[in-house]
Amino acid sequence: MGLEGSAAGGHRPLASPRVEVALEAPEVGPWDQISRAFAPAPPVPGLWFFPRGQLLTMPRLILLLASGAAACPLPCVCQNLSESLSTLCAHRGLLFVPPNVDRRTVELRLADNFIQALGPPDFRNMTGLVDLTLSRNAITRIGARAFGDLESLRSLHLDGNRLVELGTGSLRGPVNLQHLILSGNQLGRISPGAFDDFLDSLEDLDLSYNNLRQVPWAGIGAMPALHTLNLDHNLIDALPPGAFAQLSQLSRLDLTSNRLATLAPDPLFSRGRDAEASPAPLVLSFSGNPLHCNCELLWLRRLARPDDLETCASPPGLAGRYFWAVPEGEFSCEPPLIARHTQRLWVLEGQRATLRCRALGDPAPTMHWVGPDDRLVGNSSRARAFPNGTLEIGVTGSGDAGGYTCIATNPAGEATARVELRVLALPHGGNGSAEGGRPGPSDIAASARTAAEGEGTLESEPAVQVTEVTATSGLVSWGPGRPADPVWMFQIQYNSSEDETLIYR
């Protein structure tokens, strides 16, 4: 008995979903077999068709369906070429990564959608994924270890999104990553350890068209396989010396349109045009930067790259001229000149002392201070040296008195200036009386100003008395003073019995 509803001339759809087993096949000639092999079946949706005489049982049908590949996500297209599964989900209006993507996928394209965030569940167990494209979405956040299972990933495209920051764990996982594209985001900060998992394997890094002022230079400098580095169209205003010294394989460095006024000497740049001396000559681009053409850039001018069109932004005499057309003799600097500085300063013990020093020069001088002990004054809990040449001592003591030297240096020379600091000691008696039984002054600020102007010794009026002193309190009183100089403010100074640090209230 054959399949119900069949005819000798071809295939017809089953009249019902019942499937019966053919016990014997009818005798047919060779030409009938050929004609039936090429006869088309009517396209009736939802029905299955089988050649006449094929043996089929329900368990076999169920086994056939169960052994098929995982279902392709509904809006996507799946291709299985050369045993490599590709899942293509670009331009599908997706708001998130489809949760039913086959975990065996080798290539996953999710570009041009509206995905906003990525997390570990999105790519869990995709250990064979090699190429992941997430370009031109609306991604603002990447959860820690979102790519943690992607140990085979070679290429990651995240360009054209809205990322503003990359944390230490944002890119953890792809230890064999070779191509990382992060251009066209809004990145303002990248954690120093963001690239640590693929330092040894990365070959291409694109950070262009972001808002970066700093990048993880230590990490980038430790990428021995890096070939291409794109940092153009950012806000980078300085490069640390030797940032690229270890990148022997680097063949392209793009620093176009940043805020670089100068470039520190680096052996890498000498490979720029010398193709014969180097097996991998460097293609260097740094146009669109406000270059300050002075002696600090003379080393770069001597590389002789006449094909490029970089221009000078300053000094005024060279502004607008082609960098490579300016003669080497015009790349000059001006030695430092101390324009003004504090000559001498008198303060009361315990008060703040501010020493100022201003210098001119091209390039801007670096400022240092040397203390009375002939040692360089560094930042500490008591003292702070500012880049503009100001030295601030928070609480002065007798050991701070003496001569200080302000030093201004730049590549063209050095200039110095001397500042005298005098610290006036105050009585530390328990009852507050000064030598000779006379109380000290109450207006400390006025006394310091008088001393600084050199108008004699400290005033002893108005008289101040301290009585009823205990371990935690004391009574301070004073007379009305002169009618023409009434008391309008007061300041109380005391020190701990454990040290000599003075405290004001």
Coordinates of C-alpha atoms in Angstrom, one line a residue, residues 62-293:
I62 CA 11.4 13.1 14.5
L63 CA 15.1 12.1 14.4
L64 CA 15.6 14.1 11.2
L65 CA 14.2 17.3 12.7
A66 CA 16.1 16.9 16.0
S67 CA 19.5 16.4 14.3
G68 CA 19.3 19.7 12.3
A69 CA 21.3 22.9 13.2
A70 CA 20.1 25.4 15.8
A71 CA 17.5 27.8 14.6
C72 CA 18.7 31.1 13.1
P73 CA 17.6 34.2 14.9
L74 CA 14.4 35.4 13.3
P75 CA 15.6 38.7 11.9
C76 CA 19.0 37.4 10.8
V77 CA 20.5 35.4 8.0
C78 CA 22.7 32.4 8.7
Q79 CA 25.3 31.0 6.3
N80 CA 27.3 27.8 6.7
L81 CA 30.2 28.0 4.4
S82 CA 33.2 25.7 4.6
E83 CA 32.1 24.5 8.0
S84 CA 32.1 28.1 9.3
L85 CA 28.8 29.5 10.5
S86 CA 28.2 33.2 9.9
T87 CA 25.3 35.0 11.5
L88 CA 24.4 38.2 9.7
C89 CA 22.2 40.6 11.6
A90 CA 23.1 44.0 10.2
H91 CA 20.4 46.6 9.5
R92 CA 17.8 44.6 11.4
G93 CA 16.6 47.3 13.9
L94 CA 17.8 45.3 16.9
L95 CA 17.7 46.8 20.3
F96 CA 19.9 44.1 21.9
V97 CA 22.0 41.1 20.9
P98 CA 19.7 38.2 19.9
P99 CA 19.8 35.7 22.8
N100 CA 19.4 32.7 20.5
V101 CA 22.5 33.1 18.3
D102 CA 24.1 29.8 17.7
R103 CA 27.0 29.5 20.1
R104 CA 29.1 27.9 17.3
T105 CA 29.0 31.1 15.3
V106 CA 32.4 32.1 13.8
E107 CA 31.4 35.4 12.4
L108 CA 28.7 37.6 13.9
R109 CA 27.7 40.9 12.3
L110 CA 25.5 43.2 14.3
A111 CA 26.3 46.6 12.6
D112 CA 23.9 49.4 12.0
N113 CA 21.4 48.5 14.7
F114 CA 20.3 50.3 17.9
I115 CA 22.0 48.2 20.5
Q116 CA 22.8 50.3 23.6
A117 CA 24.6 48.0 26.1
L118 CA 26.7 44.8 26.1
G119 CA 27.0 42.3 28.9
P120 CA 28.5 38.8 29.6
P121 CA 25.3 36.9 28.6
D122 CA 25.3 38.3 25.1
F123 CA 28.4 36.3 24.0
R124 CA 28.5 33.5 26.6
N125 CA 30.1 30.3 25.4
M126 CA 31.0 31.7 22.0
T127 CA 34.5 30.3 22.3
G128 CA 34.9 29.9 18.5
L129 CA 33.8 33.4 17.5
V130 CA 36.6 35.0 15.4
D131 CA 35.0 38.2 13.9
L132 CA 32.6 40.4 15.8
T133 CA 31.2 43.6 14.2
L134 CA 29.2 46.0 16.4
S135 CA 29.8 49.2 14.3
R136 CA 27.3 52.1 14.2
N137 CA 25.1 51.2 17.0
A138 CA 24.2 53.3 20.1
I139 CA 26.4 51.4 22.6
T140 CA 27.1 53.6 25.7
R141 CA 28.2 50.9 28.1
I142 CA 30.2 47.7 28.0
G143 CA 29.8 45.6 31.2
A144 CA 32.8 44.0 32.8
R145 CA 34.0 40.9 31.0
A146 CA 31.3 41.2 28.3
F147 CA 33.7 39.5 25.9
G148 CA 35.1 37.2 28.6
D149 CA 34.4 33.9 26.7
L150 CA 35.7 35.1 23.3
E151 CA 39.1 33.5 23.5
S152 CA 39.3 33.0 19.7
L153 CA 38.3 36.5 18.7
R154 CA 40.6 38.1 16.2
S155 CA 38.7 41.2 15.1
L156 CA 36.5 43.5 17.2
H157 CA 34.7 46.5 15.5
L158 CA 33.1 49.0 18.0
D159 CA 33.4 52.1 15.8
G160 CA 30.6 54.6 15.4
N161 CA 29.1 54.1 18.9
R162 CA 28.6 56.4 21.9
L163 CA 31.2 55.1 24.3
V164 CA 32.7 57.7 26.7
E165 CA 34.9 55.5 28.8
L166 CA 36.6 52.1 28.8
G167 CA 37.2 50.6 32.2
T168 CA 39.8 48.0 33.2
G169 CA 37.3 45.1 32.7
S170 CA 35.5 46.4 29.6
L171 CA 37.7 44.5 27.1
R172 CA 38.7 41.5 29.2
G173 CA 38.7 38.1 27.6
P174 CA 39.9 38.2 23.9
V175 CA 43.5 37.2 24.6
N176 CA 44.2 36.6 20.9
L177 CA 42.7 39.9 19.5
Q178 CA 44.6 41.3 16.5
H179 CA 42.3 44.2 15.3
L180 CA 40.5 46.6 17.6
I181 CA 38.5 49.5 16.0
L182 CA 37.2 52.1 18.4
S183 CA 37.0 55.1 16.1
G184 CA 34.1 57.5 16.0
N185 CA 33.0 57.2 19.7
Q186 CA 33.1 59.9 22.4
L187 CA 35.9 58.3 24.5
G188 CA 37.4 60.7 27.0
R189 CA 39.1 58.2 29.2
I190 CA 40.7 54.8 28.8
S191 CA 41.8 52.9 31.9
P192 CA 45.5 52.1 32.0
G193 CA 44.8 48.4 32.0
A194 CA 42.1 48.3 29.4
F195 CA 44.3 46.6 26.8
D196 CA 46.2 44.3 29.1
D197 CA 44.7 41.0 27.8
F198 CA 45.9 41.4 24.3
L199 CA 49.1 43.4 24.5
D200 CA 51.2 40.6 22.8
S201 CA 48.8 39.9 19.9
L202 CA 47.3 43.3 18.8
E203 CA 48.3 44.4 15.4
D204 CA 45.9 47.3 14.6
L205 CA 44.5 49.8 17.0
D206 CA 42.2 52.6 15.9
L207 CA 41.3 55.3 18.4
S208 CA 40.6 58.1 15.9
Y209 CA 37.8 60.6 16.1
N210 CA 37.3 60.6 19.9
N211 CA 37.8 63.1 22.8
L212 CA 41.0 61.7 24.2
R213 CA 43.6 63.9 25.9
Q214 CA 45.5 60.9 27.2
V215 CA 45.8 57.3 26.2
P216 CA 47.3 54.3 28.1
W217 CA 50.8 55.0 26.8
A218 CA 52.4 52.3 28.9
G219 CA 50.1 49.7 27.4
I220 CA 50.5 50.9 23.9
G221 CA 54.2 51.0 24.2
A222 CA 54.2 47.3 25.2
M223 CA 52.6 46.0 22.0
P224 CA 55.4 44.4 20.1
A225 CA 53.2 43.2 17.2
L226 CA 51.5 46.6 16.6
H227 CA 51.6 47.6 12.9
T228 CA 49.0 50.4 12.7
L229 CA 48.2 53.0 15.3
N230 CA 45.5 55.7 14.5
L231 CA 45.3 58.5 17.1
D232 CA 44.1 61.2 14.7
H233 CA 41.3 63.7 15.5
N234 CA 41.6 63.7 19.3
L235 CA 42.7 66.3 21.9
I236 CA 46.1 64.9 22.7
D237 CA 48.5 67.8 23.6
A238 CA 51.6 65.9 24.6
L239 CA 53.5 62.7 23.9
P240 CA 55.6 61.1 26.7
P241 CA 59.3 60.7 25.7
G242 CA 60.0 57.3 24.3
A243 CA 56.3 56.3 24.0
F244 CA 57.0 54.4 20.7
A245 CA 60.5 53.3 21.3
Q246 CA 59.7 49.6 21.6
L247 CA 57.3 49.4 18.7
S248 CA 59.7 48.0 16.1
Q249 CA 56.9 46.6 13.9
L250 CA 54.9 49.9 13.7
S251 CA 54.5 50.9 10.0
R252 CA 51.8 53.6 10.3
L253 CA 51.3 56.3 13.0
D254 CA 48.6 58.9 12.5
L255 CA 48.6 61.9 14.8
T256 CA 46.7 64.2 12.5
S257 CA 44.5 67.0 14.0
N258 CA 45.4 66.9 17.6
R259 CA 46.8 69.7 19.9
L260 CA 50.5 68.8 19.7
A261 CA 52.7 71.9 19.8
T262 CA 55.9 69.8 20.0
L263 CA 57.1 66.2 19.7
A264 CA 59.8 64.7 21.9
P265 CA 62.6 63.0 20.1
D266 CA 61.9 59.3 19.4
P267 CA 64.0 56.8 17.4
L268 CA 60.9 55.6 15.8
F269 CA 60.5 58.8 13.7
S270 CA 63.9 58.4 12.1
R271 CA 62.4 55.5 10.1
G272 CA 59.9 57.9 8.5
R273 CA 61.5 58.2 5.0
D274 CA 64.5 55.9 5.1
A275 CA 63.1 52.8 3.3
E276 CA 66.6 51.5 2.5
A277 CA 67.9 51.6 6.0
S278 CA 64.8 50.1 7.6
P279 CA 62.8 47.0 6.5
A280 CA 59.6 48.6 7.8
P281 CA 59.7 52.4 7.1
L282 CA 57.2 54.4 9.1
V283 CA 54.4 56.4 7.6
L284 CA 54.0 59.3 10.0
S285 CA 51.2 61.8 9.7
F286 CA 51.0 64.8 12.1
S287 CA 49.5 67.6 10.1
G288 CA 46.7 69.8 11.6
N289 CA 48.6 70.3 14.9
P290 CA 49.5 73.7 16.3
L291 CA 53.2 73.1 15.9
H292 CA 55.5 75.6 17.8
C293 CA 58.5 75.8 15.5

